[in-house]
CSV table of C-alpha atoms in Angstrom, one decimal:
chain,number,residue,atom,x,y,z
A,23,MET,CA,-202.8,-78.3,80.1
A,24,ASN,CA,-203.2,-76.0,83.1
A,25,THR,CA,-202.8,-76.0,86.9
A,26,ILE,CA,-206.5,-76.4,87.9
A,27,ASP,CA,-207.4,-79.0,85.3
A,28,CYS,CA,-204.4,-81.1,86.4
A,29,TYR,CA,-205.0,-80.6,90.1
A,30,LEU,CA,-208.7,-81.4,90.0
A,31,ALA,CA,-208.0,-84.4,87.7
A,32,LEU,CA,-206.3,-86.1,90.7
A,33,PHE,CA,-209.7,-86.1,92.4
A,34,GLY,CA,-211.5,-87.4,89.4
A,35,VAL,CA,-212.9,-84.1,88.2
A,36,GLN,CA,-213.1,-83.9,84.4
A,37,LYS,CA,-215.2,-80.7,84.0
A,38,PRO,CA,-214.3,-78.3,86.8
A,39,PHE,CA,-217.1,-75.8,86.0
A,40,ASP,CA,-219.6,-78.6,86.8
A,41,PHE,CA,-218.5,-78.4,90.5
A,42,PHE,CA,-216.9,-75.0,91.0
A,43,SER,CA,-217.6,-71.4,90.2
A,44,GLU,CA,-215.3,-69.3,88.1
A,45,ASP,CA,-214.3,-67.3,91.3
A,46,GLU,CA,-213.5,-70.5,93.2
A,47,ILE,CA,-211.4,-71.9,90.4
A,48,ASP,CA,-209.5,-68.6,90.1
A,49,TYR,CA,-208.9,-68.5,93.9
A,50,MET,CA,-207.6,-72.1,93.9
A,51,LYS,CA,-205.2,-71.3,91.0
A,52,LYS,CA,-203.9,-68.2,92.8
A,53,ILE,CA,-203.1,-70.3,95.9
A,54,LEU,CA,-201.3,-73.0,94.0
A,55,LEU,CA,-199.3,-70.7,91.9
A,56,LEU,CA,-198.4,-68.5,94.9
A,57,ASP,CA,-200.1,-65.5,93.4
A,58,ILE,CA,-201.9,-65.0,96.7
A,59,GLU,CA,-198.4,-64.3,98.3
A,60,LYS,CA,-197.2,-61.7,95.8
A,61,PRO,CA,-198.8,-58.6,97.3
A,62,GLN,CA,-196.7,-59.4,100.5
A,63,GLN,CA,-193.4,-60.1,98.9
A,64,SER,CA,-191.8,-57.0,100.3
A,65,GLU,CA,-192.1,-58.5,103.8
A,66,ARG,CA,-189.6,-61.3,103.9
A,67,ASP,CA,-188.1,-63.5,106.5
A,68,GLU,CA,-184.4,-63.9,107.4
A,69,TRP,CA,-183.7,-66.1,104.4
A,70,GLY,CA,-185.4,-63.6,102.0
A,71,ASN,CA,-188.4,-65.8,101.5
A,72,PHE,CA,-192.1,-65.1,101.8
A,73,ASN,CA,-192.8,-64.6,105.5
A,74,GLU,CA,-194.7,-67.6,106.8
A,75,LYS,CA,-196.4,-65.7,109.5
A,76,ASN,CA,-198.6,-64.2,106.8
A,77,LEU,CA,-200.0,-67.5,105.8
A,78,ILE,CA,-203.5,-68.5,106.8
A,79,GLY,CA,-204.7,-72.0,107.2
A,80,SER,CA,-201.4,-73.8,106.6
A,81,GLN,CA,-202.1,-76.2,109.5
A,82,SER,CA,-204.4,-78.3,107.3
A,83,PRO,CA,-204.8,-79.4,103.6
A,84,PHE,CA,-207.8,-77.0,103.3
A,85,LEU,CA,-207.8,-76.8,99.5
A,86,ASP,CA,-207.9,-80.6,99.2
A,87,GLN,CA,-210.7,-80.9,101.7
A,88,PHE,CA,-212.7,-78.2,100.0
A,89,VAL,CA,-212.5,-80.1,96.7
A,90,ILE,CA,-213.4,-83.4,98.4
A,91,ASP,CA,-216.4,-81.8,100.3
A,92,ARG,CA,-217.7,-80.3,97.1
A,93,MET,CA,-217.4,-83.7,95.3
A,94,LYS,CA,-219.3,-85.4,98.0
A,95,LEU,CA,-222.0,-82.8,97.9
A,96,HIS,CA,-222.5,-83.8,94.2
A,97,GLY,CA,-222.5,-87.5,95.1
A,98,LYS,CA,-219.1,-88.2,93.6
A,99,LYS,CA,-216.8,-90.7,95.2
A,100,ILE,CA,-213.1,-90.0,95.3
A,101,GLU,CA,-210.9,-92.8,94.0
A,102,SER,CA,-207.3,-93.3,95.0
A,103,ILE,CA,-204.7,-92.4,92.4
A,104,TRP,CA,-201.9,-94.4,94.1
A,105,PRO,CA,-200.7,-97.9,93.0
A,106,GLU,CA,-202.8,-100.8,94.4
A,107,LYS,CA,-205.4,-98.2,95.4
A,108,LYS,CA,-203.5,-97.3,98.6
A,109,LYS,CA,-205.1,-94.5,100.4
A,110,PHE,CA,-202.1,-92.1,100.4
A,111,ALA,CA,-198.5,-91.8,99.4
A,112,VAL,CA,-195.2,-90.9,101.2
A,113,CYS,CA,-192.2,-89.3,99.5
A,114,LEU,CA,-189.0,-89.6,101.6
A,115,THR,CA,-186.3,-87.0,100.8
A,116,HIS,CA,-183.0,-85.9,102.3
A,117,ASP,CA,-181.3,-82.5,101.8
A,118,VAL,CA,-177.6,-82.9,102.0
A,119,ASP,CA,-176.2,-79.8,103.7
A,120,ARG,CA,-173.2,-81.1,105.5
A,121,VAL,CA,-170.9,-84.2,105.5
A,122,GLU,CA,-168.5,-83.3,108.3
A,123,SER,CA,-168.8,-81.7,111.8
A,124,TYR,CA,-165.1,-80.9,112.4
A,125,SER,CA,-163.2,-80.3,109.2
A,126,PRO,CA,-160.5,-77.5,109.2
A,127,LYS,CA,-161.0,-76.9,105.5
A,128,VAL,CA,-164.8,-76.7,105.8
A,129,PHE,CA,-164.5,-74.3,108.7
A,130,LYS,CA,-162.1,-72.2,106.8
A,131,ARG,CA,-164.6,-71.9,103.9
A,132,ASN,CA,-167.3,-71.0,106.4
A,133,ILE,CA,-165.1,-68.3,108.1
A,134,VAL,CA,-164.1,-66.8,104.8
A,135,LYS,CA,-167.7,-66.7,103.7
A,136,ARG,CA,-168.8,-65.0,106.9
A,137,PHE,CA,-165.9,-62.6,106.9
A,138,ARG,CA,-167.0,-61.3,103.5
A,139,ASN,CA,-170.5,-60.8,104.8
A,140,SER,CA,-169.5,-59.0,108.1
A,141,THR,CA,-168.6,-55.4,108.7
A,142,ASP,CA,-168.2,-55.8,112.5
A,143,ASN,CA,-164.6,-56.1,113.6
A,144,ARG,CA,-165.5,-57.7,116.9
A,145,GLU,CA,-167.4,-60.4,115.0
A,146,LYS,CA,-164.4,-61.0,112.8
A,147,ILE,CA,-162.2,-61.5,115.9
A,148,LYS,CA,-164.7,-64.0,117.2
A,149,LEU,CA,-164.8,-65.8,113.8
A,150,ALA,CA,-161.0,-66.1,113.9
A,151,TYR,CA,-161.2,-67.6,117.4
A,152,ASP,CA,-163.9,-70.0,116.3
A,153,TYR,CA,-161.8,-71.1,113.4
A,154,MET,CA,-158.8,-71.9,115.6
A,155,LYS,CA,-160.9,-73.7,118.1
A,156,ASN,CA,-162.7,-75.8,115.6
A,157,SER,CA,-159.5,-76.5,113.6
A,158,ILE,CA,-158.1,-78.2,116.8
A,159,LYS,CA,-161.2,-80.3,117.0
A,160,GLY,CA,-160.8,-81.1,113.4
A,161,LEU,CA,-157.3,-82.5,113.8
A,162,TYR,CA,-158.6,-84.8,116.6
A,163,TYR,CA,-161.5,-86.1,114.5
A,164,CYS,CA,-159.3,-86.6,111.5
A,165,LYS,CA,-157.5,-89.2,113.6
A,166,ASN,CA,-160.7,-90.6,115.1
A,167,SER,CA,-164.3,-90.4,113.7
A,168,ASP,CA,-166.6,-87.5,113.1
A,169,PRO,CA,-169.9,-88.0,115.1
A,170,ILE,CA,-172.0,-87.5,112.0
A,171,TRP,CA,-170.2,-90.2,109.9
A,172,LYS,CA,-173.1,-92.6,110.2
A,173,TYR,CA,-174.8,-92.0,106.8
A,174,GLU,CA,-175.2,-95.8,106.2
A,175,GLU,CA,-177.9,-95.7,108.8
A,176,TRP,CA,-180.3,-93.8,106.5
A,177,GLU,CA,-179.9,-96.6,103.9
A,178,SER,CA,-180.2,-99.2,106.6
A,179,ILE,CA,-183.5,-98.0,108.0
A,180,GLU,CA,-185.0,-97.5,104.6
A,181,ASN,CA,-184.0,-101.0,103.6
A,182,GLU,CA,-185.6,-102.3,106.8
A,183,PHE,CA,-188.9,-100.8,105.6
A,184,ASN,CA,-188.2,-101.7,101.9
A,185,VAL,CA,-188.5,-98.1,100.7
A,186,LYS,CA,-186.3,-95.7,98.7
A,187,SER,CA,-185.7,-92.0,99.0
A,188,THR,CA,-184.6,-89.0,97.0
A,189,TYR,CA,-181.3,-87.3,98.0
A,190,PHE,CA,-180.9,-83.6,97.1
A,191,PHE,CA,-177.2,-82.8,96.9
A,192,PHE,CA,-175.8,-79.3,97.2
A,193,VAL,CA,-173.1,-78.1,94.7
A,194,ARG,CA,-170.9,-75.5,96.1
A,195,PRO,CA,-170.8,-72.5,93.7
A,196,ASN,CA,-167.7,-70.4,92.7
A,197,SER,CA,-166.4,-68.0,95.3
A,198,LYS,CA,-168.0,-65.0,93.7
A,199,ASP,CA,-171.4,-66.6,93.8
A,200,ILE,CA,-171.3,-67.9,97.4
A,201,GLN,CA,-174.0,-66.5,99.7
A,202,LEU,CA,-174.1,-66.3,103.5
A,203,PHE,CA,-176.5,-69.2,103.9
A,204,ASP,CA,-174.8,-71.6,101.4
A,205,CYS,CA,-173.3,-74.9,102.5
A,206,ASP,CA,-169.6,-75.3,103.0
A,207,PHE,CA,-168.7,-78.8,101.9
A,208,ASP,CA,-167.3,-79.6,98.4
A,209,LEU,CA,-168.0,-82.6,96.2
A,210,PHE,CA,-164.4,-83.7,96.6
A,211,ASP,CA,-164.4,-83.7,100.4
A,212,THR,CA,-164.0,-87.1,102.0
A,213,PHE,CA,-165.9,-88.8,104.8
A,214,LEU,CA,-166.2,-92.2,106.4
A,215,PHE,CA,-168.9,-94.4,104.9
A,216,LYS,CA,-169.2,-98.1,105.6
A,217,ASP,CA,-165.6,-98.1,107.1
A,218,LYS,CA,-164.1,-96.5,104.0
A,219,PHE,CA,-163.2,-92.9,103.2
A,220,ILE,CA,-165.0,-91.8,100.0
A,221,THR,CA,-165.7,-88.4,98.4
A,222,VAL,CA,-169.1,-86.9,98.3
A,223,GLU,CA,-169.0,-87.4,94.5
A,224,LYS,CA,-168.4,-91.1,95.0
A,225,TYR,CA,-171.2,-91.3,97.5
A,226,ILE,CA,-173.6,-89.7,95.0
A,227,GLY,CA,-172.6,-92.4,92.5
A,228,TYR,CA,-173.1,-95.1,95.1
A,229,LEU,CA,-176.6,-94.0,96.0
A,230,HIS,CA,-177.6,-93.7,92.3
A,231,LEU,CA,-176.4,-97.2,91.6
A,232,ASN,CA,-178.3,-98.6,94.6
A,233,GLY,CA,-181.7,-97.3,93.5
A,234,PHE,CA,-181.9,-94.0,95.2
A,235,GLU,CA,-183.0,-90.9,93.2
A,236,ILE,CA,-180.5,-88.0,93.0
A,237,GLY,CA,-181.7,-84.5,92.7
A,238,LEU,CA,-180.2,-81.0,93.0
A,239,HIS,CA,-180.2,-79.0,96.3
A,240,GLY,CA,-179.6,-75.6,94.6
A,241,SER,CA,-177.4,-73.0,96.2
A,242,PHE,CA,-179.0,-69.7,97.4
A,243,LYS,CA,-178.2,-67.9,94.2
A,244,SER,CA,-179.4,-70.7,91.9
A,245,ALA,CA,-183.0,-69.7,92.9
A,246,VAL,CA,-182.6,-66.4,91.1
A,247,ASN,CA,-179.8,-67.1,88.5
A,248,CYS,CA,-180.4,-69.5,85.6
A,249,GLU,CA,-176.7,-70.0,84.8
A,250,THR,CA,-175.8,-70.9,88.4
A,251,PHE,CA,-178.7,-73.4,88.5
A,252,GLN,CA,-177.7,-74.9,85.1
A,253,HIS,CA,-174.1,-75.4,86.2
A,254,GLN,CA,-175.0,-77.1,89.4
A,255,LYS,CA,-177.6,-79.4,87.8
A,256,ASN,CA,-175.1,-80.3,85.0
A,257,THR,CA,-172.5,-81.1,87.7
A,258,ILE,CA,-174.8,-83.7,89.3
A,259,LYS,CA,-175.9,-85.0,85.9
A,260,GLN,CA,-172.2,-85.7,85.0
A,261,ILE,CA,-171.6,-87.5,88.2
A,262,ILE,CA,-174.4,-90.0,87.8
A,263,ASP,CA,-174.5,-90.0,84.0
A,264,HIS,CA,-178.3,-89.8,84.2
A,265,PRO,CA,-180.8,-86.9,83.8
A,266,VAL,CA,-181.5,-84.9,86.9
A,267,ILE,CA,-185.2,-84.1,86.9
A,268,SER,CA,-185.9,-83.1,90.6
A,269,THR,CA,-184.8,-80.2,92.8
A,270,ARG,CA,-185.3,-78.5,96.1
A,271,GLN,CA,-183.8,-75.1,96.8
A,272,HIS,CA,-181.6,-74.6,99.8
A,273,TYR,CA,-183.5,-73.0,102.8
A,274,LEU,CA,-186.6,-73.3,100.5
A,275,HIS,CA,-185.4,-70.1,98.8
A,276,TYR,CA,-187.9,-69.3,96.2
A,277,SER,CA,-188.7,-66.1,94.2
A,278,THR,CA,-192.2,-65.9,92.7
A,279,GLU,CA,-190.7,-63.7,90.0
A,280,CYS,CA,-188.1,-66.1,88.5
A,281,THR,CA,-187.5,-69.4,90.3
A,282,ALA,CA,-190.2,-71.3,88.4
A,283,GLU,CA,-188.9,-70.0,85.1
A,284,ILE,CA,-185.4,-71.1,86.0
A,285,HIS,CA,-186.6,-74.6,86.7
A,286,VAL,CA,-188.4,-74.8,83.4
A,287,LYS,CA,-185.5,-73.5,81.4
A,288,ASN,CA,-183.3,-76.2,83.0
A,289,GLU,CA,-185.7,-79.0,82.2
A,290,ILE,CA,-186.7,-79.7,85.8
A,291,LEU,CA,-189.7,-82.0,85.9
A,292,LEU,CA,-190.4,-81.8,89.6
A,293,ASP,CA,-189.6,-79.3,92.4
A,294,SER,CA,-190.2,-79.8,96.1
A,295,THR,CA,-189.3,-76.3,97.4
A,296,ILE,CA,-192.8,-75.1,98.3
A,297,GLY,CA,-193.1,-75.7,102.0
A,298,LEU,CA,-192.4,-74.2,105.4
A,299,ASN,CA,-189.1,-73.5,107.2
A,300,LYS,CA,-190.5,-72.7,110.6
A,301,SER,CA,-193.3,-75.2,111.0
A,302,ALA,CA,-194.8,-78.4,109.5
A,303,GLY,CA,-197.9,-78.0,107.4
A,304,PHE,CA,-199.5,-77.2,104.1
A,305,ARG,CA,-198.2,-74.0,102.5
A,306,VAL,CA,-200.7,-74.1,99.6
A,307,GLY,CA,-203.3,-76.0,101.5
A,308,SER,CA,-202.6,-79.2,99.5
A,309,ALA,CA,-200.8,-82.5,99.9
A,310,PHE,CA,-201.0,-83.3,96.2
A,311,PRO,CA,-198.5,-82.9,93.4
A,312,TYR,CA,-199.7,-80.2,91.0
A,313,LEU,CA,-198.7,-78.4,87.8
A,314,MET,CA,-196.7,-75.2,88.2
A,315,GLU,CA,-197.4,-73.0,85.2
A,316,THR,CA,-194.9,-70.5,83.7
A,317,LYS,CA,-194.8,-68.5,80.5
A,318,ASN,CA,-192.3,-70.9,79.0
A,319,GLY,CA,-193.5,-74.3,80.2
A,320,ASN,CA,-194.7,-76.3,83.2
A,321,TYR,CA,-193.4,-78.7,85.8
A,322,CYS,CA,-194.7,-80.7,88.7
A,323,GLU,CA,-194.6,-79.1,92.2
A,324,LEU,CA,-194.6,-81.5,95.1
A,325,PRO,CA,-195.3,-79.6,98.3
A,326,LEU,CA,-193.0,-80.2,101.2
A,327,ILE,CA,-195.0,-81.0,104.3
A,328,ILE,CA,-192.7,-82.2,107.1
A,329,MET,CA,-189.1,-81.1,107.7
A,330,ASP,CA,-187.1,-82.3,110.7
A,331,SER,CA,-185.6,-78.9,111.5
A,332,SER,CA,-189.0,-77.3,111.4
A,333,ILE,CA,-190.6,-79.6,113.9
A,334,LEU,CA,-187.7,-80.3,116.4
A,335,GLY,CA,-185.7,-77.1,115.7
A,336,ASN,CA,-187.8,-74.1,114.8
A,337,GLN,CA,-191.0,-75.2,116.5
A,338,ASN,CA,-188.9,-76.4,119.5
A,339,LEU,CA,-191.2,-79.3,120.2
A,340,SER,CA,-190.4,-82.0,122.7
A,341,PHE,CA,-189.9,-85.5,121.2
A,342,GLU,CA,-193.3,-86.7,122.3
A,343,ASP,CA,-195.0,-83.5,121.0
A,344,ALA,CA,-193.2,-83.9,117.7
A,345,LYS,CA,-194.5,-87.5,117.4
A,346,SER,CA,-198.0,-86.2,118.0
A,347,GLU,CA,-197.5,-83.6,115.3
A,348,ILE,CA,-196.3,-86.2,112.9
A,349,LYS,CA,-199.2,-88.5,113.6
A,350,LYS,CA,-201.7,-85.6,113.2
A,351,ILE,CA,-200.2,-84.6,109.8
A,352,ILE,CA,-200.1,-88.2,108.5
A,353,ASP,CA,-203.7,-88.6,109.4
A,354,GLN,CA,-204.6,-85.4,107.6
A,355,VAL,CA,-202.8,-86.6,104.4
A,356,GLU,CA,-204.4,-90.0,104.6
A,357,ASN,CA,-207.8,-88.4,105.0
A,358,VAL,CA,-207.5,-86.4,101.7
A,359,GLY,CA,-205.5,-89.2,99.9
A,360,GLY,CA,-202.5,-87.0,99.1
A,361,CYS,CA,-198.8,-87.4,99.3
A,362,LEU,CA,-196.8,-86.8,102.6
A,363,THR,CA,-193.5,-85.3,101.4
A,364,VAL,CA,-190.9,-85.6,104.2
A,365,ASN,CA,-187.4,-84.1,104.5
A,366,PHE,CA,-184.8,-85.3,107.0
A,367,HIS,CA,-181.4,-83.8,106.7
A,368,LEU,CA,-178.5,-86.2,106.3
A,369,ASP,CA,-176.3,-84.7,109.0
A,370,TYR,CA,-178.8,-85.1,111.8
A,371,VAL,CA,-178.1,-88.9,111.8
A,372,ASN,CA,-176.3,-88.5,115.1
A,373,ASN,CA,-179.2,-86.7,116.8
A,374,LYS,CA,-181.2,-89.5,118.5
A,375,ASN,CA,-184.5,-87.5,118.5
A,376,TYR,CA,-184.2,-86.7,114.8
A,377,PHE,CA,-183.4,-90.2,113.8
A,378,ASP,CA,-186.0,-91.8,116.1
A,379,LEU,CA,-188.6,-89.4,114.7
A,380,TYR,CA,-187.8,-90.5,111.2
A,381,ARG,CA,-188.2,-94.1,112.2
A,382,TYR,CA,-191.5,-93.2,113.9
A,383,THR,CA,-192.7,-91.6,110.6
A,384,LEU,CA,-191.9,-94.7,108.7
A,385,GLU,CA,-193.6,-96.9,111.2
A,386,ILE,CA,-196.8,-95.0,111.2
A,387,ALA,CA,-197.0,-94.6,107.5
A,388,SER,CA,-196.2,-98.3,106.9
A,389,SER,CA,-198.8,-99.4,109.5
A,390,LYS,CA,-201.3,-97.4,107.4
A,391,ASN,CA,-200.1,-99.3,104.2
A,392,ALA,CA,-199.0,-96.1,102.4
A,393,PHE,CA,-197.5,-96.1,99.0
A,394,PHE,CA,-193.8,-95.1,99.2
A,395,GLY,CA,-192.2,-93.4,96.2
A,396,THR,CA,-189.3,-91.3,95.2
A,397,CYS,CA,-189.9,-87.9,93.6
A,398,GLN,CA,-189.7,-89.5,90.2
A,399,GLN,CA,-192.2,-92.2,91.2
A,400,ILE,CA,-194.7,-89.7,92.6
A,401,LEU,CA,-194.3,-87.7,89.3
A,402,ASN,CA,-195.0,-90.8,87.3
A,403,VAL,CA,-198.3,-91.4,89.2
A,404,ALA,CA,-199.5,-87.9,88.6
A,405,THR,CA,-198.4,-87.9,85.0
A,406,ASP,CA,-200.3,-91.2,84.4
A,407,VAL,CA,-203.5,-89.6,85.7
A,408,TRP,CA,-203.0,-86.5,83.6
A,409,ASN,CA,-202.3,-88.7,80.5
A,410,SER,CA,-205.4,-90.7,81.1
A,411,ARG,CA,-207.5,-87.5,81.2
A,412,GLY,CA,-205.8,-86.3,78.0
A,413,LEU,CA,-204.2,-83.4,79.8
A,414,VAL,CA,-200.6,-84.1,78.7
């Protein structure tokens, strides 16, 4: 099976060359496999990723629309691939980057990490001051309650809409592998959940037993180091005693040279890293899951379309403007019949605008009768289509 056959099969295309030229098919493949980005890989952003400012057309699912328009030109009707013939799908996800706001041990890890990456003595003095200040705050909150200890609210709102999400958990690497942008919590750190203190490890187990999918939020180095990724994936697998088939790299860190191969070698079936850090939109011009080909195998790529920090943080939109942006994107995904993949970070639960925007997203998608699925469920739908076409 190959990328283009599987992608076009989701639109009902069985013989691509009946509708598209060889050049058109080659161009679509280059976009989906990120080959179009490779000539500009030397120009990267602050996270070492492909610089989003070089993208053209990411404000719309232009690739999907191109396929749909061509099919209509040939008199072909597009049928929904989603259960009960629902017009589009929504995949809710949460990256878990932080579990405490004011923890002395977490701040210490952060300070040590930043010390190692700093050569400025004035910055080091400031780091030491920040550590003392936040340690005092930490002592207060240890006796009271951290403002972000409201994680049960994510479960509550999803129960309200009768949906489930996928949680991507970070696994802190060994000290020699820690990078500047890595998270600072540990799986054995404790936090308050439903009036009881539990470890992050116990929380992962709780979510798994209650029907939420657990995936890996790989550390910065895991995107370029197979052994690091393997260790982190196996750590999550041991906690839930269940295969871990999905992942999203931290800060969407992705190397076109090796990350896909690392995912294949570690038996990842679905990745949702391909998206935008600084805006919402369609990095590869598509809202559909598609096949990511490598020399050693394939997996399903589920493009990330909406991320909370991109809309309310990096785009710096007002709450009302953010709602308008969400509505516009949902309409775009509905129009092409794709999957709206959403990422809201767990620790933003105490930020009213972020949490209200999540509710708004669920309200709009539910009012449009979308199919809601975890990463595993979206993968199952795509795989069923590919199986029915004899592609897998």
